[in-house]
GROMACS .gro file of C-alpha atoms in nm:
model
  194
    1UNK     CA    1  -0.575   0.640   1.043
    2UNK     CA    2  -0.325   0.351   1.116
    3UNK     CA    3   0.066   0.393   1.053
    4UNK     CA    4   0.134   0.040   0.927
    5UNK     CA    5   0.546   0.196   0.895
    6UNK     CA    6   0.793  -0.058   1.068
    7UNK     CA    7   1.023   0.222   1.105
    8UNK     CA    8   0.881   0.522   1.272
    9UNK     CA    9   1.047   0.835   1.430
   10UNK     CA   10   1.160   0.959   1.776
   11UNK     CA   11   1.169   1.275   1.930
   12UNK     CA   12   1.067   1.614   1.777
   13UNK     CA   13   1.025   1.391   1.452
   14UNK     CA   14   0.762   1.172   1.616
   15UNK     CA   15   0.553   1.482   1.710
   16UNK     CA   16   0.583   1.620   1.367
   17UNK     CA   17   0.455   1.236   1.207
   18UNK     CA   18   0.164   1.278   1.447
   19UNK     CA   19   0.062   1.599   1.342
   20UNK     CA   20   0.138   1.547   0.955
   21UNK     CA   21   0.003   1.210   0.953
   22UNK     CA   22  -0.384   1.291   0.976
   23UNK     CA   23  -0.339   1.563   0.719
   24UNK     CA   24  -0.184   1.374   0.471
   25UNK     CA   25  -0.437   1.071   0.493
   26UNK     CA   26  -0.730   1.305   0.462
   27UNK     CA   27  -0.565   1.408   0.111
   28UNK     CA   28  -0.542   1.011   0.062
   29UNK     CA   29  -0.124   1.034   0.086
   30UNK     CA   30   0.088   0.810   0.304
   31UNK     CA   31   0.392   0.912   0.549
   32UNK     CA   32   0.707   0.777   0.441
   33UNK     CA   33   0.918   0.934   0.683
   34UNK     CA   34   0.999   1.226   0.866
   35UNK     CA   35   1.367   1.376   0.922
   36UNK     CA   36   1.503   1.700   1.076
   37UNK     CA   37   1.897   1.822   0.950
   38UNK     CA   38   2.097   2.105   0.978
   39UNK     CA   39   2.089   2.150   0.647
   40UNK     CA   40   2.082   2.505   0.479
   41UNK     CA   41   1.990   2.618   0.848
   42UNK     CA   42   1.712   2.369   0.996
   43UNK     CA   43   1.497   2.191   0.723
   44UNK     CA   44   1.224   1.964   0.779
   45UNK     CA   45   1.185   1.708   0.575
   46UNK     CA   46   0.858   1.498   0.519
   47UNK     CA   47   0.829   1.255   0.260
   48UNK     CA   48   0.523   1.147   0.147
   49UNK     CA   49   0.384   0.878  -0.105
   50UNK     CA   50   0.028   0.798  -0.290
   51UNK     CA   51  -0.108   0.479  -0.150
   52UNK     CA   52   0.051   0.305  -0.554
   53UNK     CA   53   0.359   0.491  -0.432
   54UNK     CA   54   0.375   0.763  -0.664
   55UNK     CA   55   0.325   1.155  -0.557
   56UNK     CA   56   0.436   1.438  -0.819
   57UNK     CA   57   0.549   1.782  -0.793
   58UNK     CA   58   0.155   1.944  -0.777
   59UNK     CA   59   0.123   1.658  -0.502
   60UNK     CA   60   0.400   1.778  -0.314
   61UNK     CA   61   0.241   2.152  -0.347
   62UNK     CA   62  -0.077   2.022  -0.223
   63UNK     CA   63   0.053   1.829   0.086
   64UNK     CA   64   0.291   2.141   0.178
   65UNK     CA   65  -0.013   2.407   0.165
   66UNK     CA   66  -0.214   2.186   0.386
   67UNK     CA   67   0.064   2.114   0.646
   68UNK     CA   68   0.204   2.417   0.695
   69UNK     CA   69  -0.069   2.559   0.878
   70UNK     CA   70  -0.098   2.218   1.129
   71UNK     CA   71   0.254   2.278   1.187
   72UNK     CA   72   0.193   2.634   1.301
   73UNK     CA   73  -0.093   2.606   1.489
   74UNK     CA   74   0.082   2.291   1.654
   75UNK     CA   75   0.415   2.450   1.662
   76UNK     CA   76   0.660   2.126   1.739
   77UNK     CA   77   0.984   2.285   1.642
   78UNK     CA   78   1.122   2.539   1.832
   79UNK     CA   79   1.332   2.691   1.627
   80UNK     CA   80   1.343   2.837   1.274
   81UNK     CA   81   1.321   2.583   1.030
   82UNK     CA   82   1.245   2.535   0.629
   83UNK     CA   83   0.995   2.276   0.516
   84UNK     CA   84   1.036   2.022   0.236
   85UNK     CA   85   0.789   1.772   0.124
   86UNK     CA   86   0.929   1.519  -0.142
   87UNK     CA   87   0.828   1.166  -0.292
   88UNK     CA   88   1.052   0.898  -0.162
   89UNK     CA   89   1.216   0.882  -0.519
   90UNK     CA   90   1.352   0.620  -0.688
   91UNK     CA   91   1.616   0.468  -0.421
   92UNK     CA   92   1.365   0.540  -0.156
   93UNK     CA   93   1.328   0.421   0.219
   94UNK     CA   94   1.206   0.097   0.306
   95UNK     CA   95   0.892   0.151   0.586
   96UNK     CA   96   0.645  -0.100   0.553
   97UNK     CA   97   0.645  -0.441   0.477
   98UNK     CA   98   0.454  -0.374   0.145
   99UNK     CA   99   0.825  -0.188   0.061
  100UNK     CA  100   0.990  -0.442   0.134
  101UNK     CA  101   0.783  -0.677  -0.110
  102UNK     CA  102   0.819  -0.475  -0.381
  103UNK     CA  103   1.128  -0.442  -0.320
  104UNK     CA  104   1.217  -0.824  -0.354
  105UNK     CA  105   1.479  -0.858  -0.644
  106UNK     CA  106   1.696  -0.509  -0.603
  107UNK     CA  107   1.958  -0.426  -0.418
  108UNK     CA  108   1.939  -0.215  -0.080
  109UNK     CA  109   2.154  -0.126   0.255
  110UNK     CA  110   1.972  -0.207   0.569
  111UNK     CA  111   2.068  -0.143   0.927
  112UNK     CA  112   1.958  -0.255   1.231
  113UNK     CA  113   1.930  -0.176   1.555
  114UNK     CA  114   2.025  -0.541   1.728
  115UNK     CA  115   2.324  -0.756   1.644
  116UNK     CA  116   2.160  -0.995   1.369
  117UNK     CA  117   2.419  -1.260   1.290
  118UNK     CA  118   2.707  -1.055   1.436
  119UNK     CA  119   2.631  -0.759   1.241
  120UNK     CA  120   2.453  -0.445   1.212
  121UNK     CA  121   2.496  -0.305   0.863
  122UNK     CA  122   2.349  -0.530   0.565
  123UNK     CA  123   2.353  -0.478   0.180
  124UNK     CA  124   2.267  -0.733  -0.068
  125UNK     CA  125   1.985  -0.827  -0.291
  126UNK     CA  126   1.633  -0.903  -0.092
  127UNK     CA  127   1.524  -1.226  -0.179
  128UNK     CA  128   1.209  -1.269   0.022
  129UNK     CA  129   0.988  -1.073   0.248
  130UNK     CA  130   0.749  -1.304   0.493
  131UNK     CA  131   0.564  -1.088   0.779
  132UNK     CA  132   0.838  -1.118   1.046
  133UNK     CA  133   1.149  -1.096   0.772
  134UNK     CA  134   1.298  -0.999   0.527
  135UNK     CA  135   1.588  -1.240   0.372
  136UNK     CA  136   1.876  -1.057   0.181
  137UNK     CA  137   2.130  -1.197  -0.043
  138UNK     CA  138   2.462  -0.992   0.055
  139UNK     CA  139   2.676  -0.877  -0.213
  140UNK     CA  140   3.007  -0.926   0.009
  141UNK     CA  141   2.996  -1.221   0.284
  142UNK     CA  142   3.322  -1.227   0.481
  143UNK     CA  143   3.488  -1.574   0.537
  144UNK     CA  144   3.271  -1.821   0.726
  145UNK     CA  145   2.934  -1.605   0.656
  146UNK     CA  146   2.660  -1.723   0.512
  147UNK     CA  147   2.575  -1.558   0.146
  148UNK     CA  148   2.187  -1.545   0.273
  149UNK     CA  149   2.068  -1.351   0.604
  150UNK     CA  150   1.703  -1.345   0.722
  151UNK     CA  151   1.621  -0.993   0.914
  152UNK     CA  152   1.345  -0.971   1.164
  153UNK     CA  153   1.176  -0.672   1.043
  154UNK     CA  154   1.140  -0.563   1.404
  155UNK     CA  155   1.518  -0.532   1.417
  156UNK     CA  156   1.531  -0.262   1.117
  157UNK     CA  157   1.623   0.090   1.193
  158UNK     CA  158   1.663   0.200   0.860
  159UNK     CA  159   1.675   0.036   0.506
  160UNK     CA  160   1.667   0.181   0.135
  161UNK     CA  161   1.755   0.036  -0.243
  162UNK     CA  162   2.020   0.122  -0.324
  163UNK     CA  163   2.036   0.301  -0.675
  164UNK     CA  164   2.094   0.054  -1.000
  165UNK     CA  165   2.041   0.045  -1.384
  166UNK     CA  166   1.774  -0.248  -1.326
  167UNK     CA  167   1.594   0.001  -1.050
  168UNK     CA  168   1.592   0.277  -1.328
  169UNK     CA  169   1.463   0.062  -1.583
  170UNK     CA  170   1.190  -0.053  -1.369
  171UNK     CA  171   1.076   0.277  -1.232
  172UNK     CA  172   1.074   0.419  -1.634
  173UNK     CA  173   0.906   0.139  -1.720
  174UNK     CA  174   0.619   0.222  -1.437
  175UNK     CA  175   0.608   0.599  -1.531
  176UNK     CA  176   0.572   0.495  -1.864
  177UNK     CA  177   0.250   0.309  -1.785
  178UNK     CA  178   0.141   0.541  -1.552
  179UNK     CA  179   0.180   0.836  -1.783
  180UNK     CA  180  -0.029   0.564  -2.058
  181UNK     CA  181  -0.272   0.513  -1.826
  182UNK     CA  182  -0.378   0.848  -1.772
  183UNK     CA  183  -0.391   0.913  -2.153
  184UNK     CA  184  -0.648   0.648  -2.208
  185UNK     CA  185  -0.870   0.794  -1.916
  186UNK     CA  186  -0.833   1.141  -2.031
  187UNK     CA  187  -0.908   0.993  -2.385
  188UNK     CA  188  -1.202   0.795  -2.270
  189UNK     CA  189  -1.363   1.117  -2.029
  190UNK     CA  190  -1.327   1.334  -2.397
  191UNK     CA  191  -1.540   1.046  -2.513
  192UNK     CA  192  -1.780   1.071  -2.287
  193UNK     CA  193  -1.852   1.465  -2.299
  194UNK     CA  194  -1.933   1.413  -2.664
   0.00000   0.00000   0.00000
C-alpha cells in the first residue's frame, strides 16, 4: 500500500490514516482524508474514494463495517467518538496530484503552509498542474500582483474546489455516464445468461 496523498494528517488523525488505510485498500478504496471535530460530541470523519473517484452510499456501508472493528481493536481515540465515512463529494479536497489534474479548469481555495508570493490563502481557477505545482489563476489579485501564481505542491496544507454551476454540470454529466455504463454491463451479463 503506498499513500501517494500530498496532504496527509498529524496527530491522533495520522494514527487513525494508518490504521484505516490498509483496510480500505484491501476493499480497493482510497483515503482521502481523515479529520476529527467536536461536532455533535466527537465525530470521526474518514473520507474515502474508488480509485475513478466515485464511492456510493452501500460503499460507504461497506468501508464503515470493515473499519470499525480495526479501530477497536487498535483503539487510537481516547475518548467517545461517532464515526462517519463519506465520499469526498462534489467540492471535494484536493490530495494528490491526480486531484489536482482533474481539477485543472474549476475554481478552488488553497492554503499553504509557507509564504508563497507573500501570501498564504489562494483562490482562483487552476490552470496547470506539473509534478512540483500547481498554477492558479486568482479570481481577485490586489494591486501590483500578478493574476497567475504557481504553488509548489509541497507547500499545500489544504486545498478544495470550490462549489460552481460548471462543477455541477460536470459531475451530472459523469454520473450520468456512470449510471449508462452500468446499464449496458448489466444489459450485456442478461445477455450472456441466456
Amino acid at each position: 500500500m503506498q499513500d501517494d496523498r500530498i496532504i496527509r494528517e498529524n496527530g491522533a488523525e495520522a494514527r487513525v490514516a494508518g490504521i484505516v488505510m490498509p483496510v480500505l485498500d484491501a476493499l480497493g478504496y482510497r483515503l482521502v482524508r481523515v479529520k476529527l471535530s467536536a461536532q455533535d460530541g466527537l465525530t470521526l470523519q474518514i473520507m474515502a474514494e474508488r480509485p475513478d473517484g466515485s464511492m456510493t452510499v452501500e460503499d460507504c456501508e461497506e468501508a464503515s463495517r470493515a473499519i470499525s472493528p480495526a479501530l477497536d481493536v487498535e483503539d487510537p481515540i481516547d475518548s467517545a467518538y461517532q464515526l462517519e465515512i463519506s465520499s469526498p463529494g462534489i467540492d471535494r479536497p484536493l490530495v494528490r496530484r491526480t486531484d489536482f489534474e482533474a481539477a485543472v479548469g474549476h475554481l478552488a481555495k488553497i492554503e499553504t503552509s509557507v509564504m508563497v508570493g507573500g501570501r498564504k490563502r489562494f483562490r482562483g481557477q487552476i490552470v496547470a498542474c506539473t509534478h512540483g505545482a500547481v498554477t492558479i489563476e486568482r479570481d481577485k489579485t490586489a494591486e501590483g500582483e500578478e493574476p497567475l501564481v504557481e504553488i509548489p505542491l509541497e507547500a499545500v496544507d489544504e486545498a478544495k474546489l470550490v462549489l460552481t454551476d460548471a462543477l455541477v454540470r460536470e459531475a451530472l454529466k459523469k454520473d450520468k455516464e456512470e449510471r449508462r455504463q452500468r446499464k449496458k454491463a448489466r444489459r450485456s451479463g442478461d445477455d450472456a445468461e441466456e
